[in-house]
Tab-separated table of C-alpha atoms in Angstrom:
chain	number	residue	atom	x	y	z
A	1	MET	CA	27.148	-15.301	-46.879
A	2	SER	CA	26.467	-17.058	-43.727
A	3	PHE	CA	26.652	-13.707	-41.497
A	4	ASN	CA	24.121	-12.338	-43.253
A	5	VAL	CA	21.544	-15.606	-43.181
A	6	LEU	CA	22.493	-15.543	-39.449
A	7	ALA	CA	21.175	-11.681	-39.644
A	8	SER	CA	18.303	-12.185	-41.384
A	9	THR	CA	17.079	-14.924	-39.062
A	10	LEU	CA	17.668	-12.892	-36.104
A	11	GLY	CA	15.496	-10.467	-38.073
A	12	THR	CA	16.506	-7.048	-37.236
A	13	MET	CA	19.963	-7.054	-38.698
A	14	ALA	CA	21.212	-4.237	-41.571
A	15	PRO	CA	21.235	-5.211	-44.985
A	16	ALA	CA	24.251	-6.877	-46.943
A	17	GLU	CA	25.958	-4.029	-48.102
A	18	GLU	CA	28.486	-2.708	-45.646
A	19	VAL	CA	27.247	0.842	-44.207
A	20	SER	CA	27.449	2.227	-41.068
A	21	HIS	CA	23.947	1.397	-39.066
A	22	PHE	CA	25.043	3.206	-35.784
A	23	PRO	CA	22.811	4.678	-34.321
A	24	PRO	CA	20.102	2.517	-35.767
A	25	THR	CA	17.110	4.582	-37.066
A	26	PRO	CA	13.574	3.355	-37.349
A	27	GLU	CA	14.089	2.567	-40.973
A	28	ILE	CA	16.238	0.176	-40.212
A	29	PHE	CA	13.971	-2.309	-38.827
A	30	TRP	CA	11.335	-2.355	-41.353
A	31	GLN	CA	11.656	-5.549	-43.223
A	32	PRO	CA	9.031	-6.816	-45.036
A	33	LEU	CA	9.082	-10.040	-46.386
A	34	PHE	CA	6.737	-9.878	-49.257
A	35	SER	CA	3.509	-7.830	-50.392
A	36	VAL	CA	0.275	-8.889	-52.007
A	37	GLY	CA	-1.231	-6.040	-53.574
A	38	PRO	CA	-1.388	-2.934	-51.276
A	39	VAL	CA	-0.872	-5.284	-47.876
A	40	THR	CA	2.596	-5.872	-46.915
A	41	VAL	CA	3.620	-8.614	-44.694
A	42	THR	CA	6.493	-8.176	-41.955
A	43	ARG	CA	8.278	-11.358	-39.980
A	44	ALA	CA	5.910	-9.983	-37.310
A	45	MET	CA	2.380	-10.724	-38.768
A	46	VAL	CA	4.018	-13.711	-39.809
A	47	VAL	CA	5.154	-14.665	-36.144
A	48	ALA	CA	1.297	-13.192	-34.864
A	49	ALA	CA	-0.844	-15.099	-36.964
A	50	ILE	CA	1.552	-18.282	-36.056
A	51	SER	CA	0.799	-17.774	-32.259
A	52	VAL	CA	-2.701	-17.121	-32.894
A	53	ILE	CA	-3.419	-20.644	-35.073
A	54	GLY	CA	-1.050	-22.170	-32.132
A	55	ILE	CA	-2.797	-21.100	-28.944
A	56	ALA	CA	-6.406	-21.859	-30.908
A	57	TRP	CA	-5.418	-25.101	-31.585
A	58	TRP	CA	-4.234	-25.703	-27.962
A	59	LEU	CA	-7.193	-24.223	-26.104
A	60	ILE	CA	-9.332	-26.418	-28.246
A	61	ALA	CA	-7.532	-29.501	-28.106
A	62	THR	CA	-6.609	-28.956	-24.129
A	63	THR	CA	-10.451	-27.939	-23.218
A	64	GLN	CA	-12.556	-30.161	-25.892
A	65	ARG	CA	-12.753	-33.189	-23.963
A	66	ALA	CA	-12.478	-31.387	-20.094
A	67	ALA	CA	-12.118	-34.022	-17.752
A	68	VAL	CA	-12.836	-34.596	-14.205
A	69	VAL	CA	-9.560	-35.919	-14.139
A	70	PRO	CA	-7.102	-33.355	-16.075
A	71	SER	CA	-4.826	-34.886	-18.490
A	72	LYS	CA	-1.592	-32.857	-18.531
A	73	GLY	CA	-2.775	-30.295	-21.322
A	74	GLN	CA	-5.844	-29.492	-19.646
A	75	PHE	CA	-3.613	-29.212	-15.927
A	76	LEU	CA	-1.663	-26.577	-18.238
A	77	THR	CA	-4.616	-24.953	-19.749
A	78	GLU	CA	-6.412	-24.802	-16.092
A	79	GLY	CA	-3.378	-23.624	-14.265
A	80	VAL	CA	-2.590	-20.940	-16.796
A	81	TYR	CA	-6.620	-20.017	-16.405
A	82	GLY	CA	-6.529	-19.952	-12.437
A	83	PHE	CA	-3.265	-17.907	-12.670
A	84	VAL	CA	-5.443	-14.731	-14.470
A	85	ARG	CA	-8.512	-15.663	-13.198
A	86	ASN	CA	-7.324	-15.707	-9.494
A	87	GLY	CA	-4.064	-13.710	-8.837
A	88	ILE	CA	-4.742	-11.320	-11.379
A	89	ALA	CA	-8.526	-10.342	-12.140
A	90	LYS	CA	-9.838	-11.340	-8.805
A	91	ASP	CA	-6.936	-9.441	-6.913
A	92	MET	CA	-7.068	-6.229	-9.285
A	93	ILE	CA	-10.846	-5.842	-10.076
A	94	GLY	CA	-12.857	-7.527	-6.668
A	95	SER	CA	-14.967	-10.569	-6.720
A	96	LYS	CA	-17.987	-8.935	-7.382
A	97	GLU	CA	-17.508	-8.030	-10.956
A	98	PHE	CA	-14.062	-9.364	-11.964
A	99	ILE	CA	-15.758	-12.494	-13.694
A	100	ARG	CA	-16.661	-10.710	-17.157
A	101	PHE	CA	-13.273	-9.348	-17.550
A	102	VAL	CA	-11.627	-12.968	-17.365
A	103	PRO	CA	-12.100	-13.926	-20.810
A	104	LEU	CA	-10.155	-10.196	-21.775
A	105	LEU	CA	-7.590	-10.331	-19.415
A	106	PHE	CA	-6.864	-14.183	-20.060
A	107	SER	CA	-6.676	-13.960	-24.209
A	108	LEU	CA	-4.260	-10.885	-22.946
A	109	PHE	CA	-2.098	-12.725	-21.152
A	110	ILE	CA	-1.549	-15.941	-23.454
A	111	PHE	CA	-1.693	-13.826	-26.511
A	112	ILE	CA	1.305	-11.539	-24.840
A	113	LEU	CA	3.103	-14.692	-23.646
A	114	VAL	CA	3.388	-16.855	-26.524
A	115	ASN	CA	4.457	-14.142	-28.452
A	116	ASN	CA	7.197	-12.874	-26.008
A	117	LEU	CA	8.304	-15.949	-25.746
A	118	PHE	CA	8.994	-16.661	-29.628
A	119	GLY	CA	11.739	-14.116	-28.828
A	120	ILE	CA	13.649	-17.014	-27.409
A	121	THR	CA	12.495	-19.810	-29.604
A	122	PRO	CA	14.607	-21.360	-31.342
A	123	PHE	CA	14.668	-20.424	-35.509
A	124	ILE	CA	11.720	-17.931	-34.676
A	125	GLN	CA	13.995	-15.571	-32.663
A	126	MET	CA	11.156	-13.009	-32.937
A	127	PRO	CA	9.210	-11.208	-30.389
A	128	THR	CA	6.037	-9.946	-32.292
A	129	MET	CA	5.741	-6.933	-29.410
A	130	SER	CA	9.166	-5.650	-30.339
A	131	ARG	CA	6.933	-3.738	-33.083
A	132	ILE	CA	5.343	-1.048	-31.886
A	133	GLY	CA	2.685	-1.468	-33.464
A	134	PHE	CA	1.088	-4.720	-31.709
A	135	PRO	CA	0.834	-3.293	-28.261
A	136	ILE	CA	-0.591	-0.077	-29.612
A	137	ALA	CA	-3.299	-2.498	-30.943
A	138	LEU	CA	-3.621	-4.328	-27.313
A	139	VAL	CA	-3.362	-1.162	-25.182
A	140	LEU	CA	-6.357	0.334	-27.556
A	141	ILE	CA	-8.791	-2.394	-26.708
A	142	VAL	CA	-7.611	-2.110	-22.965
A	143	TYR	CA	-8.038	1.559	-23.552
A	144	VAL	CA	-11.609	1.581	-24.826
A	145	VAL	CA	-12.418	-1.364	-22.399
A	146	TYR	CA	-11.569	0.572	-19.477
A	147	HIS	CA	-12.923	3.810	-20.550
A	148	ALA	CA	-16.103	2.582	-21.964
A	149	ILE	CA	-16.807	0.622	-18.501
A	150	GLY	CA	-15.795	3.861	-16.545
A	151	ILE	CA	-18.783	5.981	-18.565
A	152	LYS	CA	-21.272	3.194	-18.322
A	153	LYS	CA	-21.294	2.836	-14.540
A	154	ARG	CA	-21.326	6.976	-13.974
A	155	GLY	CA	-22.570	8.867	-17.125
A	156	LEU	CA	-19.993	11.064	-19.106
A	157	ALA	CA	-20.296	14.130	-16.951
A	158	GLY	CA	-19.842	11.341	-13.868
A	159	TYR	CA	-17.020	10.206	-15.175
A	160	PHE	CA	-14.790	12.880	-15.501
A	161	LYS	CA	-16.349	14.310	-11.708
A	162	PHE	CA	-14.976	10.852	-10.672
A	163	LEU	CA	-11.244	12.046	-11.776
A	164	VAL	CA	-11.588	14.593	-8.935
A	165	PRO	CA	-11.702	12.816	-5.274
A	166	ALA	CA	-14.337	14.054	-3.691
A	167	GLY	CA	-13.609	16.755	-0.598
A	168	LEU	CA	-10.756	18.549	-2.158
A	169	PRO	CA	-10.615	22.613	-1.357
A	170	ALA	CA	-12.043	24.065	-4.395
A	171	TRP	CA	-9.300	25.996	-5.502
A	172	ILE	CA	-7.077	22.653	-6.263
A	173	ALA	CA	-9.445	20.672	-8.029
A	174	PRO	CA	-8.676	22.012	-11.491
A	175	PHE	CA	-4.900	21.201	-11.103
A	176	ILE	CA	-5.796	17.616	-9.628
A	177	PHE	CA	-8.357	17.701	-12.488
A	178	VAL	CA	-5.712	17.994	-15.175
A	179	LEU	CA	-3.421	15.778	-13.737
A	180	GLU	CA	-5.166	13.338	-13.548
A	181	PHE	CA	-6.843	13.555	-16.926
A	182	ILE	CA	-3.250	13.217	-18.080
A	183	THR	CA	-2.634	10.313	-16.238
A	184	PHE	CA	-6.346	8.566	-17.333
A	185	PHE	CA	-6.072	9.298	-21.173
A	186	ILE	CA	-2.228	9.937	-22.146
A	187	THR	CA	0.185	8.255	-19.386
A	188	ARG	CA	-1.352	5.061	-18.977
A	189	PRO	CA	-2.004	4.113	-22.540
A	190	LEU	CA	1.447	5.492	-23.438
A	191	THR	CA	3.402	3.202	-20.429
A	192	LEU	CA	1.705	0.302	-21.557
A	193	ALA	CA	2.260	0.303	-24.886
A	194	LEU	CA	6.133	1.446	-24.540
A	195	ARG	CA	6.405	-0.852	-21.791
A	196	LEU	CA	5.527	-4.138	-23.034
A	197	PHE	CA	7.647	-2.812	-26.795
A	198	GLY	CA	10.619	-1.415	-24.816
A	199	ASN	CA	10.862	-4.517	-23.153
A	200	MET	CA	10.791	-6.406	-25.433
A	201	PHE	CA	12.741	-4.840	-28.232
A	202	ALA	CA	15.563	-4.072	-25.786
A	203	GLY	CA	15.869	-7.611	-25.037
A	204	HIS	CA	15.552	-8.542	-28.837
A	205	MET	CA	18.854	-5.886	-29.404
A	206	LEU	CA	20.697	-7.695	-26.110
A	207	LEU	CA	20.662	-11.013	-27.550
A	208	VAL	CA	21.441	-9.662	-31.302
A	209	VAL	CA	24.151	-8.053	-29.672
A	210	PHE	CA	25.614	-11.074	-27.846
A	211	ILE	CA	25.193	-13.436	-30.644
A	212	VAL	CA	25.784	-11.744	-33.858
A	213	GLY	CA	28.569	-9.875	-32.198
A	214	GLY	CA	30.202	-12.987	-30.979
A	215	TRP	CA	29.925	-14.248	-34.607
A	216	GLU	CA	31.885	-11.255	-35.897
A	217	LEU	CA	34.395	-11.975	-32.792
A	218	PHE	CA	34.815	-15.591	-34.580
A	219	LEU	CA	35.117	-14.228	-38.039
A	220	ALA	CA	38.049	-11.766	-37.091
A	221	ASP	CA	41.589	-12.567	-37.902
A	222	SER	CA	42.887	-12.456	-34.408
A	223	PHE	CA	43.770	-15.384	-32.159
A	224	PHE	CA	42.434	-13.620	-29.120
A	225	LEU	CA	39.198	-12.332	-30.645
A	226	LYS	CA	38.110	-15.737	-31.711
A	227	LEU	CA	38.768	-16.492	-28.165
A	228	ALA	CA	36.758	-13.772	-26.996
A	229	ALA	CA	33.490	-15.004	-28.976
A	230	LEU	CA	33.529	-18.332	-26.362
A	231	PRO	CA	32.203	-15.527	-23.187
A	232	ALA	CA	30.275	-13.978	-26.151
A	233	TRP	CA	27.897	-16.826	-26.624
A	234	LEU	CA	27.913	-17.865	-22.955
A	235	LEU	CA	26.525	-14.730	-22.281
A	236	ALA	CA	23.765	-15.068	-24.695
A	237	PHE	CA	23.126	-18.535	-23.119
A	238	ALA	CA	22.468	-16.977	-20.134
A	239	PHE	CA	20.686	-13.564	-21.240
A	240	THR	CA	18.286	-16.140	-23.157
A	241	LEU	CA	17.147	-17.670	-19.934
A	242	PHE	CA	17.536	-14.299	-18.547
A	243	GLU	CA	14.896	-12.753	-21.237
A	244	GLY	CA	12.285	-16.088	-20.385
A	245	LEU	CA	11.978	-14.606	-17.082
A	246	VAL	CA	11.525	-10.806	-18.221
A	247	GLN	CA	8.952	-12.198	-21.288
A	248	PHE	CA	6.747	-13.941	-18.753
A	249	LEU	CA	7.036	-10.998	-16.401
A	250	GLN	CA	5.828	-8.562	-19.181
A	251	ALA	CA	3.139	-10.312	-20.287
A	252	TYR	CA	2.022	-10.260	-16.299
A	253	VAL	CA	2.980	-6.971	-15.811
A	254	PHE	CA	0.409	-6.132	-19.055
A	255	THR	CA	-2.094	-8.234	-17.724
A	256	LEU	CA	-1.858	-6.872	-14.266
A	257	LEU	CA	-1.946	-3.384	-15.306
A	258	ALA	CA	-4.626	-3.781	-17.572
A	259	ALA	CA	-6.870	-5.126	-14.995
A	260	SER	CA	-5.418	-2.758	-12.213
A	261	TYR	CA	-6.914	0.194	-14.972
A	262	ILE	CA	-10.405	-1.585	-15.061
A	263	GLY	CA	-10.631	-2.109	-11.619
A	264	GLY	CA	-9.365	1.749	-10.769
A	265	ALA	CA	-12.868	2.434	-13.711
A	266	LEU	CA	-15.000	0.657	-11.515
A	267	ALA	CA	-13.949	1.499	-8.389
A	268	ASP	CA	-16.385	3.028	-5.831
A	269	GLU	CA	-14.291	5.912	-5.006
A	270	HIS	CA	-10.289	6.620	-5.317
B	1	MET	CA	29.478	7.822	-36.001
B	2	VAL	CA	26.745	10.111	-35.069
B	3	GLY	CA	24.854	10.033	-31.960
B	4	ASN	CA	27.068	8.359	-29.271
B	5	LEU	CA	26.524	11.063	-27.026
B	6	SER	CA	23.146	10.406	-26.823
B	7	LEU	CA	23.775	6.397	-26.368
B	8	VAL	CA	25.458	7.111	-23.491
B	9	GLY	CA	22.921	9.646	-21.668
B	10	TYR	CA	20.733	6.966	-22.502
B	11	GLY	CA	23.034	4.566	-20.278
B	12	LEU	CA	23.217	7.159	-17.420
B	13	ALA	CA	19.297	7.932	-17.643
B	14	THR	CA	18.766	3.985	-16.452
B	15	ILE	CA	20.477	4.626	-13.663
B	16	GLY	CA	17.828	6.150	-12.025
B	17	PRO	CA	14.935	3.338	-12.724
B	18	ALA	CA	17.581	0.657	-11.732
B	19	ILE	CA	18.062	2.015	-8.488
B	20	ALA	CA	14.236	2.858	-7.833
B	21	VAL	CA	13.878	-0.949	-9.047
B	22	GLY	CA	16.229	-2.021	-6.544
B	23	LEU	CA	14.814	0.034	-3.850
B	24	ILE	CA	11.546	-1.712	-4.489
B	25	PHE	CA	12.414	-5.176	-4.468
B	26	ALA	CA	14.548	-4.379	-1.096
B	27	ALA	CA	11.809	-3.023	0.193
B	28	TYR	CA	9.332	-6.568	-0.366
B	29	ILE	CA	12.158	-8.681	0.569
B	30	ASN	CA	12.194	-6.761	3.719
B	31	GLY	CA	8.835	-6.825	4.464
B	32	VAL	CA	8.350	-10.338	3.165
B	33	ALA	CA	11.259	-11.503	5.789
B	34	ARG	CA	9.517	-10.051	8.597
B	35	GLN	CA	6.291	-10.893	7.771
B	36	PRO	CA	6.235	-13.971	5.628
B	37	GLU	CA	2.674	-14.735	5.440
B	38	SER	CA	2.480	-11.093	3.907
B	39	GLY	CA	4.410	-12.324	0.855
B	40	LYS	CA	1.128	-13.336	-1.580
B	41	LEU	CA	-0.219	-10.025	-0.738
B	42	LEU	CA	2.697	-7.771	-1.385
B	43	GLN	CA	3.767	-9.148	-4.396
B	44	PRO	CA	1.235	-7.749	-7.084
B	45	ILE	CA	1.879	-4.580	-5.555
B	46	ALA	CA	5.783	-5.133	-5.739
B	47	ILE	CA	5.367	-6.214	-10.021
B	48	LEU	CA	3.268	-2.952	-10.076
B	49	GLY	CA	5.789	-0.471	-8.311
B	50	PHE	CA	8.118	-2.182	-10.337
B	51	ALA	CA	6.376	-1.348	-13.471
B	52	LEU	CA	5.902	1.770	-12.739
B	53	ALA	CA	9.238	2.910	-12.190
B	54	GLU	CA	10.429	0.943	-15.046
B	55	ALA	CA	8.363	2.792	-17.655
B	56	LEU	CA	10.934	6.081	-17.019
B	57	ALA	CA	14.190	3.798	-18.616
B	58	ILE	CA	11.600	2.340	-21.234
B	59	PHE	CA	10.686	6.577	-21.859
B	60	GLY	CA	14.388	6.737	-22.308
B	61	LEU	CA	14.996	4.003	-24.763
B	62	VAL	CA	12.238	5.592	-27.054
B	63	LEU	CA	13.508	8.834	-26.906
B	64	PHE	CA	16.676	7.909	-27.782
B	65	PHE	CA	14.838	6.744	-31.121
B	66	LEU	CA	13.884	10.336	-31.315
């Protein structure tokens, strides 16, 4: 009983019956909470909704009465905003046109960061981005944005011409065009989505292995196996801290790459 | 217990990106040690390179499920 409660808290474990779930298949991770008509609600959706409400409340609360001498909350918000504005957008897009992309990048960063950090928040323990649908949705936004501004700047034909750097020998241009086309339209969105998904998913699995594995060891009959549960939980603690670092880093990397793709589409030359 | 071999294969496949990530950060640390004021300039570049190298390991993880 208690194992199943723990397992369902962790969100990715097998159902109650004793069948082997190794290797895991995608079906195992489909665990709907409840469904209303045709809409099925999963844990990840609930966590994402909580994060949106929390972020909205936090941002309104800390910026509504913004003062010259900031409160602690306002200071934190401004710090994060300044980090995205100067550390990511300005560096990657360039100081001329970056300001209109700051809202998008700031929203992406803070949404991904909060959702990632839910992965190590006690009682939630669910990084939303470990379900592939969420990263795909975010990447779709970035994908549309960077192609749209590229096409808006150069026109459709000019955009495709822009894929090939000027001054290449004529015979090599088609190969470069195919390579660049694959990079722009397939590899970039694919890696952007899969990187976020893979990191969150792998980190989540790592924590599940150490925490649930430690619990299984603790429940074992042998005394020495019970003893081995202690280092497993110590490692779970260490990996939780490590996951916090990775989760921040992945939010940063996602925003950095989104900004670099936008900057690349706006760049004057390669 | 089917599919153990693909799990082992994925474990082996992570060696390559792991070495790549190590090399990238080794180069970053080297650069900052020689020229401390370049740290801020090099940091996004290092993270970018790290993210690109890491994508290969993530591909492996996804292929394991296919």
